[in-house]
Tab-separated table of C-alpha atoms in Angstrom:
chain	number	residue	atom	x	y	z
W	1	MET	CA	0.000	0.000	0.000
W	2	LEU	CA	2.979	2.290	0.586
W	3	PHE	CA	3.949	2.036	-3.082
W	4	VAL	CA	0.333	2.592	-4.143
W	5	ARG	CA	0.173	5.791	-2.098
W	6	ARG	CA	3.549	6.934	-3.439
W	7	ASP	CA	2.560	6.331	-7.060
W	8	PHE	CA	-0.786	8.077	-6.592
W	9	VAL	CA	0.619	11.135	-4.789
W	10	SER	CA	3.493	11.504	-7.284
W	11	ASN	CA	0.928	12.246	-10.002
W	12	TYR	CA	0.037	15.625	-8.501
W	13	LYS	CA	2.906	16.365	-6.093
W	14	GLN	CA	4.226	19.947	-6.343
W	15	THR	CA	1.351	21.049	-8.582
W	16	ILE	CA	-0.844	24.035	-7.740
W	17	LEU	CA	-4.178	22.360	-8.464
W	18	GLY	CA	-3.216	18.947	-7.067
W	19	PRO	CA	-5.805	16.163	-7.534
W	20	VAL	CA	-8.073	18.593	-9.423
W	21	TRP	CA	-5.984	17.687	-12.472
W	22	PHE	CA	-7.630	14.265	-12.420
W	23	PHE	CA	-10.850	16.062	-13.402
W	24	ILE	CA	-9.370	18.770	-15.628
W	25	GLN	CA	-7.352	16.471	-17.908
W	26	PRO	CA	-10.214	14.223	-19.109
W	27	LEU	CA	-12.593	17.189	-19.381
W	28	LEU	CA	-10.210	19.245	-21.529
W	29	THR	CA	-9.365	16.203	-23.650
W	30	THR	CA	-13.057	15.425	-24.141
W	31	LEU	CA	-13.887	19.002	-25.114
W	32	THR	CA	-10.984	18.994	-27.583
W	33	TYR	CA	-12.287	15.781	-29.163
W	34	VAL	CA	-15.816	17.198	-29.333
W	35	ILE	CA	-14.535	20.238	-31.232
W	36	ILE	CA	-12.030	18.499	-33.525
W	37	PHE	CA	-13.514	15.065	-34.171
W	38	GLY	CA	-17.166	15.842	-33.511
W	39	ASN	CA	-17.744	19.312	-34.946
W	40	ILE	CA	-14.924	19.710	-37.477
W	41	ALA	CA	-14.206	16.161	-38.696
W	42	LYS	CA	-17.875	15.169	-38.207
W	43	LEU	CA	-17.017	11.650	-37.040
W	44	SER	CA	-19.995	9.485	-36.132
W	45	THR	CA	-20.918	8.857	-32.502
W	46	ASP	CA	-23.718	6.415	-33.348
W	47	GLY	CA	-26.261	9.044	-32.304
W	48	ALA	CA	-24.926	9.347	-28.745
W	49	PRO	CA	-24.255	12.808	-27.253
W	50	MET	CA	-20.697	13.711	-28.229
W	51	LEU	CA	-19.630	14.669	-24.700
W	52	VAL	CA	-20.658	11.301	-23.259
W	53	PHE	CA	-19.353	9.328	-26.246
W	54	TYR	CA	-15.842	10.784	-26.107
W	55	MET	CA	-15.721	10.805	-22.313
W	56	ALA	CA	-16.471	7.068	-22.276
W	57	GLY	CA	-13.588	6.334	-24.629
W	58	ILE	CA	-11.165	8.636	-22.836
W	59	THR	CA	-11.987	7.238	-19.382
W	60	VAL	CA	-11.176	3.708	-20.517
W	61	TRP	CA	-8.151	4.636	-22.615
W	62	ASN	CA	-6.551	6.831	-19.948
W	63	TYR	CA	-6.431	3.988	-17.443
W	64	PHE	CA	-4.870	1.599	-19.938
W	65	SER	CA	-2.351	4.010	-21.477
W	66	GLN	CA	-1.218	5.669	-18.239
W	67	THR	CA	-0.748	2.320	-16.514
W	68	LEU	CA	1.189	0.863	-19.435
W	69	THR	CA	3.437	3.925	-19.742
W	70	SER	CA	4.231	4.051	-16.015
W	71	ILE	CA	5.026	0.338	-15.725
W	72	SER	CA	7.248	0.400	-18.823
W	73	THR	CA	9.905	2.435	-16.957
W	74	VAL	CA	9.602	0.741	-13.563
W	75	PHE	CA	13.151	-0.671	-13.677
W	76	THR	CA	14.915	2.467	-14.878
W	77	VAL	CA	12.991	4.870	-12.629
W	78	ASN	CA	13.376	2.750	-9.484
W	79	ALA	CA	16.889	1.398	-10.102
W	80	GLN	CA	18.347	2.950	-6.923
W	81	LEU	CA	15.521	1.652	-4.739
W	82	PHE	CA	15.845	-1.840	-6.190
W	83	GLY	CA	19.576	-1.774	-5.493
W	84	LYS	CA	19.206	-0.818	-1.817
W	85	VAL	CA	16.250	-2.802	-0.523
W	86	TYR	CA	15.019	-6.261	-1.377
W	87	PHE	CA	11.298	-6.808	-1.838
W	88	PRO	CA	9.298	-8.749	-4.428
W	89	ARG	CA	9.893	-6.684	-7.569
W	90	LEU	CA	6.466	-7.566	-8.917
W	91	THR	CA	4.897	-5.402	-6.201
W	92	MET	CA	6.109	-2.285	-8.014
W	93	PRO	CA	4.146	-2.722	-11.269
W	94	LEU	CA	1.179	-4.024	-9.276
W	95	SER	CA	1.213	-0.862	-7.162
W	96	ILE	CA	1.092	1.223	-10.350
W	97	VAL	CA	-1.957	-0.720	-11.531
W	98	LEU	CA	-3.707	-0.066	-8.204
W	99	ALA	CA	-2.664	3.600	-7.999
W	100	ASN	CA	-4.010	4.218	-11.484
W	101	LEU	CA	-7.144	2.301	-10.538
W	102	VAL	CA	-7.816	5.004	-7.933
W	103	ARG	CA	-7.269	7.608	-10.617
W	104	PHE	CA	-9.605	5.697	-12.934
W	105	GLY	CA	-12.224	5.629	-10.170
W	106	ILE	CA	-12.133	9.424	-9.954
W	107	GLN	CA	-12.448	9.874	-13.713
W	108	PHE	CA	-15.098	7.162	-13.913
W	109	GLY	CA	-17.086	9.104	-11.301
W	110	LEU	CA	-16.820	12.192	-13.508
W	111	PHE	CA	-18.046	10.171	-16.486
W	112	LEU	CA	-20.980	8.826	-14.447
W	113	ALA	CA	-21.970	12.363	-13.429
W	114	ILE	CA	-22.061	13.547	-17.058
W	115	TRP	CA	-23.765	10.328	-18.176
W	116	ALA	CA	-26.439	10.643	-15.449
W	117	PHE	CA	-27.071	14.264	-16.422
W	118	TYR	CA	-27.860	13.317	-20.028
W	119	LEU	CA	-29.843	10.278	-18.903
W	120	LEU	CA	-32.062	12.300	-16.543
W	121	LYS	CA	-32.375	15.160	-18.991
W	122	GLY	CA	-33.901	12.844	-21.592
W	123	GLY	CA	-34.206	13.424	-25.299
W	124	THR	CA	-31.108	11.338	-26.079
W	125	THR	CA	-30.513	7.872	-27.503
W	126	LEU	CA	-28.777	6.629	-24.345
W	127	GLN	CA	-29.928	3.104	-23.525
W	128	PRO	CA	-27.931	1.609	-20.647
W	129	ASN	CA	-28.344	-2.135	-20.340
W	130	TRP	CA	-27.386	-5.252	-18.407
W	131	VAL	CA	-23.810	-5.221	-19.761
W	132	ILE	CA	-23.135	-2.565	-17.095
W	133	ILE	CA	-22.677	-5.394	-14.582
W	134	LEU	CA	-19.613	-6.467	-16.591
W	135	THR	CA	-17.868	-3.142	-15.894
W	136	PRO	CA	-15.599	-4.665	-13.190
W	137	VAL	CA	-14.602	-7.382	-15.678
W	138	LEU	CA	-13.706	-4.747	-18.273
W	139	VAL	CA	-11.626	-2.848	-15.718
W	140	VAL	CA	-9.756	-6.026	-14.743
W	141	ILE	CA	-9.014	-6.816	-18.401
W	142	MET	CA	-7.719	-3.268	-18.936
W	143	GLY	CA	-5.514	-3.359	-15.859
W	144	LEU	CA	-4.059	-6.817	-16.518
W	145	GLN	CA	-3.449	-6.067	-20.178
W	146	ALA	CA	-1.568	-2.885	-19.291
W	147	LEU	CA	0.323	-4.789	-16.579
W	148	GLY	CA	1.421	-7.534	-18.968
W	149	LEU	CA	2.490	-5.185	-21.750
W	150	GLY	CA	4.119	-2.827	-19.254
W	151	MET	CA	6.241	-5.615	-17.769
W	152	ILE	CA	7.386	-6.689	-21.239
W	153	PHE	CA	8.440	-3.148	-22.110
W	154	SER	CA	10.001	-2.548	-18.680
W	155	ALA	CA	12.263	-5.532	-19.289
W	156	LEU	CA	13.220	-4.295	-22.746
W	157	THR	CA	13.893	-0.705	-21.635
W	158	THR	CA	16.643	-1.875	-19.260
W	159	LYS	CA	18.752	-2.415	-22.389
W	160	TYR	CA	17.062	-0.194	-24.946
W	161	ARG	CA	16.124	3.155	-23.386
W	162	ASP	CA	14.784	4.490	-26.681
W	163	LEU	CA	11.872	2.084	-26.367
W	164	ALA	CA	10.360	4.276	-23.644
W	165	MET	CA	10.127	7.172	-26.115
W	166	LEU	CA	8.913	4.861	-28.853
W	167	LEU	CA	6.216	3.449	-26.586
W	168	THR	CA	4.841	6.918	-25.810
W	169	PHE	CA	4.507	7.570	-29.532
W	170	GLY	CA	3.192	4.061	-30.162
W	171	ILE	CA	0.404	4.420	-27.593
W	172	GLN	CA	-0.796	7.570	-29.341
W	173	LEU	CA	-0.953	5.672	-32.632
W	174	LEU	CA	-2.599	2.677	-30.958
W	175	MET	CA	-5.421	4.908	-29.779
W	176	TYR	CA	-6.382	5.513	-33.408
W	177	ALA	CA	-6.375	1.744	-33.962
W	178	THR	CA	-8.841	1.461	-31.073
W	179	PRO	CA	-12.436	2.773	-31.309
W	180	VAL	CA	-11.854	5.620	-28.845
W	181	ILE	CA	-12.756	8.546	-31.107
W	182	TYR	CA	-15.020	6.614	-33.463
W	183	PRO	CA	-17.481	3.711	-33.195
W	184	LEU	CA	-16.584	0.340	-34.683
W	185	SER	CA	-19.773	0.527	-36.762
W	186	SER	CA	-18.368	3.482	-38.727
W	187	LEU	CA	-15.691	1.264	-40.288
W	188	PRO	CA	-16.290	-0.775	-43.451
W	189	GLU	CA	-17.163	-4.338	-42.453
W	190	LYS	CA	-14.166	-5.848	-44.238
W	191	TYR	CA	-11.727	-3.782	-42.128
W	192	ARG	CA	-13.306	-4.233	-38.709
W	193	TRP	CA	-11.346	-7.388	-37.949
W	194	LEU	CA	-8.137	-5.337	-38.070
W	195	VAL	CA	-9.376	-3.101	-35.259
W	196	LEU	CA	-10.842	-6.026	-33.324
W	197	ALA	CA	-7.442	-7.753	-33.444
W	198	ASN	CA	-6.452	-5.134	-30.867
W	199	PRO	CA	-7.610	-6.627	-27.506
W	200	MET	CA	-8.497	-3.164	-26.187
W	201	SER	CA	-11.093	-2.606	-28.922
W	202	ALA	CA	-13.606	-5.045	-27.421
W	203	VAL	CA	-13.178	-3.419	-24.006
W	204	VAL	CA	-13.884	0.099	-25.296
W	205	GLU	CA	-16.838	-1.034	-27.416
W	206	SER	CA	-18.323	-3.111	-24.572
W	207	PHE	CA	-17.974	-0.190	-22.150
W	208	ARG	CA	-19.797	2.131	-24.530
W	209	TYR	CA	-22.456	-0.464	-25.256
W	210	ALA	CA	-23.085	-0.940	-21.534
W	211	PHE	CA	-23.639	2.723	-20.707
W	212	LEU	CA	-24.737	4.284	-23.995
W	213	GLY	CA	-26.495	1.442	-25.770
W	214	THR	CA	-24.336	2.119	-28.840
W	215	GLY	CA	-21.300	0.207	-29.948
W	216	THR	CA	-20.697	-3.479	-30.410
W	217	PHE	CA	-20.935	-6.177	-27.755
W	218	GLN	CA	-20.343	-9.816	-28.547
W	219	TRP	CA	-19.164	-12.508	-26.168
W	220	GLU	CA	-16.631	-13.834	-28.675
W	221	TYR	CA	-14.978	-10.411	-28.957
W	222	LEU	CA	-14.762	-10.038	-25.187
W	223	GLY	CA	-13.591	-13.649	-24.856
W	224	TYR	CA	-10.806	-13.015	-27.361
W	225	SER	CA	-9.779	-9.905	-25.423
W	226	ALA	CA	-9.681	-11.864	-22.144
W	227	LEU	CA	-7.661	-14.694	-23.719
W	228	ALA	CA	-5.189	-12.287	-25.327
W	229	THR	CA	-4.834	-10.494	-21.986
W	230	ALA	CA	-4.093	-13.783	-20.189
W	231	ILE	CA	-1.383	-14.645	-22.734
W	232	ILE	CA	0.151	-11.159	-22.558
W	233	LEU	CA	0.117	-11.245	-18.747
W	234	ALA	CA	1.770	-14.684	-18.639
W	235	MET	CA	4.478	-13.576	-21.076
W	236	GLY	CA	5.013	-10.319	-19.201
W	237	THR	CA	5.345	-12.061	-15.839
W	238	LEU	CA	7.866	-14.593	-17.176
W	239	ILE	CA	9.983	-11.928	-18.877
W	240	PHE	CA	9.788	-9.574	-15.880
W	241	ASN	CA	10.830	-12.269	-13.400
W	242	LYS	CA	13.736	-13.269	-15.611
W	243	VAL	CA	15.044	-9.735	-16.096
W	244	GLU	CA	14.600	-8.585	-12.481
W	245	LYS	CA	17.321	-11.014	-11.382
W	246	SER	CA	19.984	-9.340	-13.482
W	247	PHE	CA	18.673	-5.909	-14.485
W	248	THR	CA	21.163	-4.054	-12.213
W	249	ASP	CA	23.920	-5.078	-14.624
W	250	THR	CA	22.298	-3.233	-17.508
W	251	VAL	CA	20.510	-0.262	-15.889
C-alpha cells in the first residue's frame, strides 16, 4: 500500500491544483475531441451525445495508457531503490496498476456524473443495459493487459532506453487503432477485424455499449480480449521475473 500511495501522490505532487488535475485532464481532452472530431471532422458517434461518447472512450483509454506507460519504466525509474532494498519486484508494477485504478475511479465518477445528467435530462438515444454489470470485468481486463504489456516493455527498456520514447509515440498511434474517437460501426465491415485484433477494442466497445447502448458487444470479442490479456500477462510475468534477477547489470 505504501507504493500505491507513493505512485498516486506523485501524479500531482508539487502542482498548484493537485488532484483537481484528475478532473481537468479528461474534461479538456473530451472538449478537444468534441470540437475536432465531432464538430470539425464530423465523425460518427452512433447518435450518442458527443460529450458522453468521447468521455467514455477517454476514461477507458486513460487507465490503460497511463498504466502501461508508467510500468514500462519501472526498472529504470526505481533502479536505486531496487539496489538498496530487497522486496518482491512484482509489487512495483502491481502498485502502479492499483494507484491508477484510484485515478480511474475518480475519472469514472466524472463520467458517471455527465452520463447521469444526459440520462435524466432525456431526449437522447442513451440506452444503458445489463452489460453494465460487466464493468468490473472490463476494468480487470484493462488493468491486466496494461500490466502484462508494461512488464514486457520494462524488461526491454533496461537495455534499450529508446523504447520508452517509442512506446509513448506508439500508444498515441494505438489509440487511433482502437475505437476511442469513433465507433466500430463506422468502419467498413471488411476492415473491422483489423481493429478487433487489438484486444483493447472489445473493451472500449463493450464499455460504450453498456452505458450508452451504442457500440458493439459480442461474447466472442470479449472472450478473445480476455484470452489475449491472459497470454500477454503470462508472457510479461515470465519476462519480468527473468530480467529482475539481473537488471542491475544493464541499468
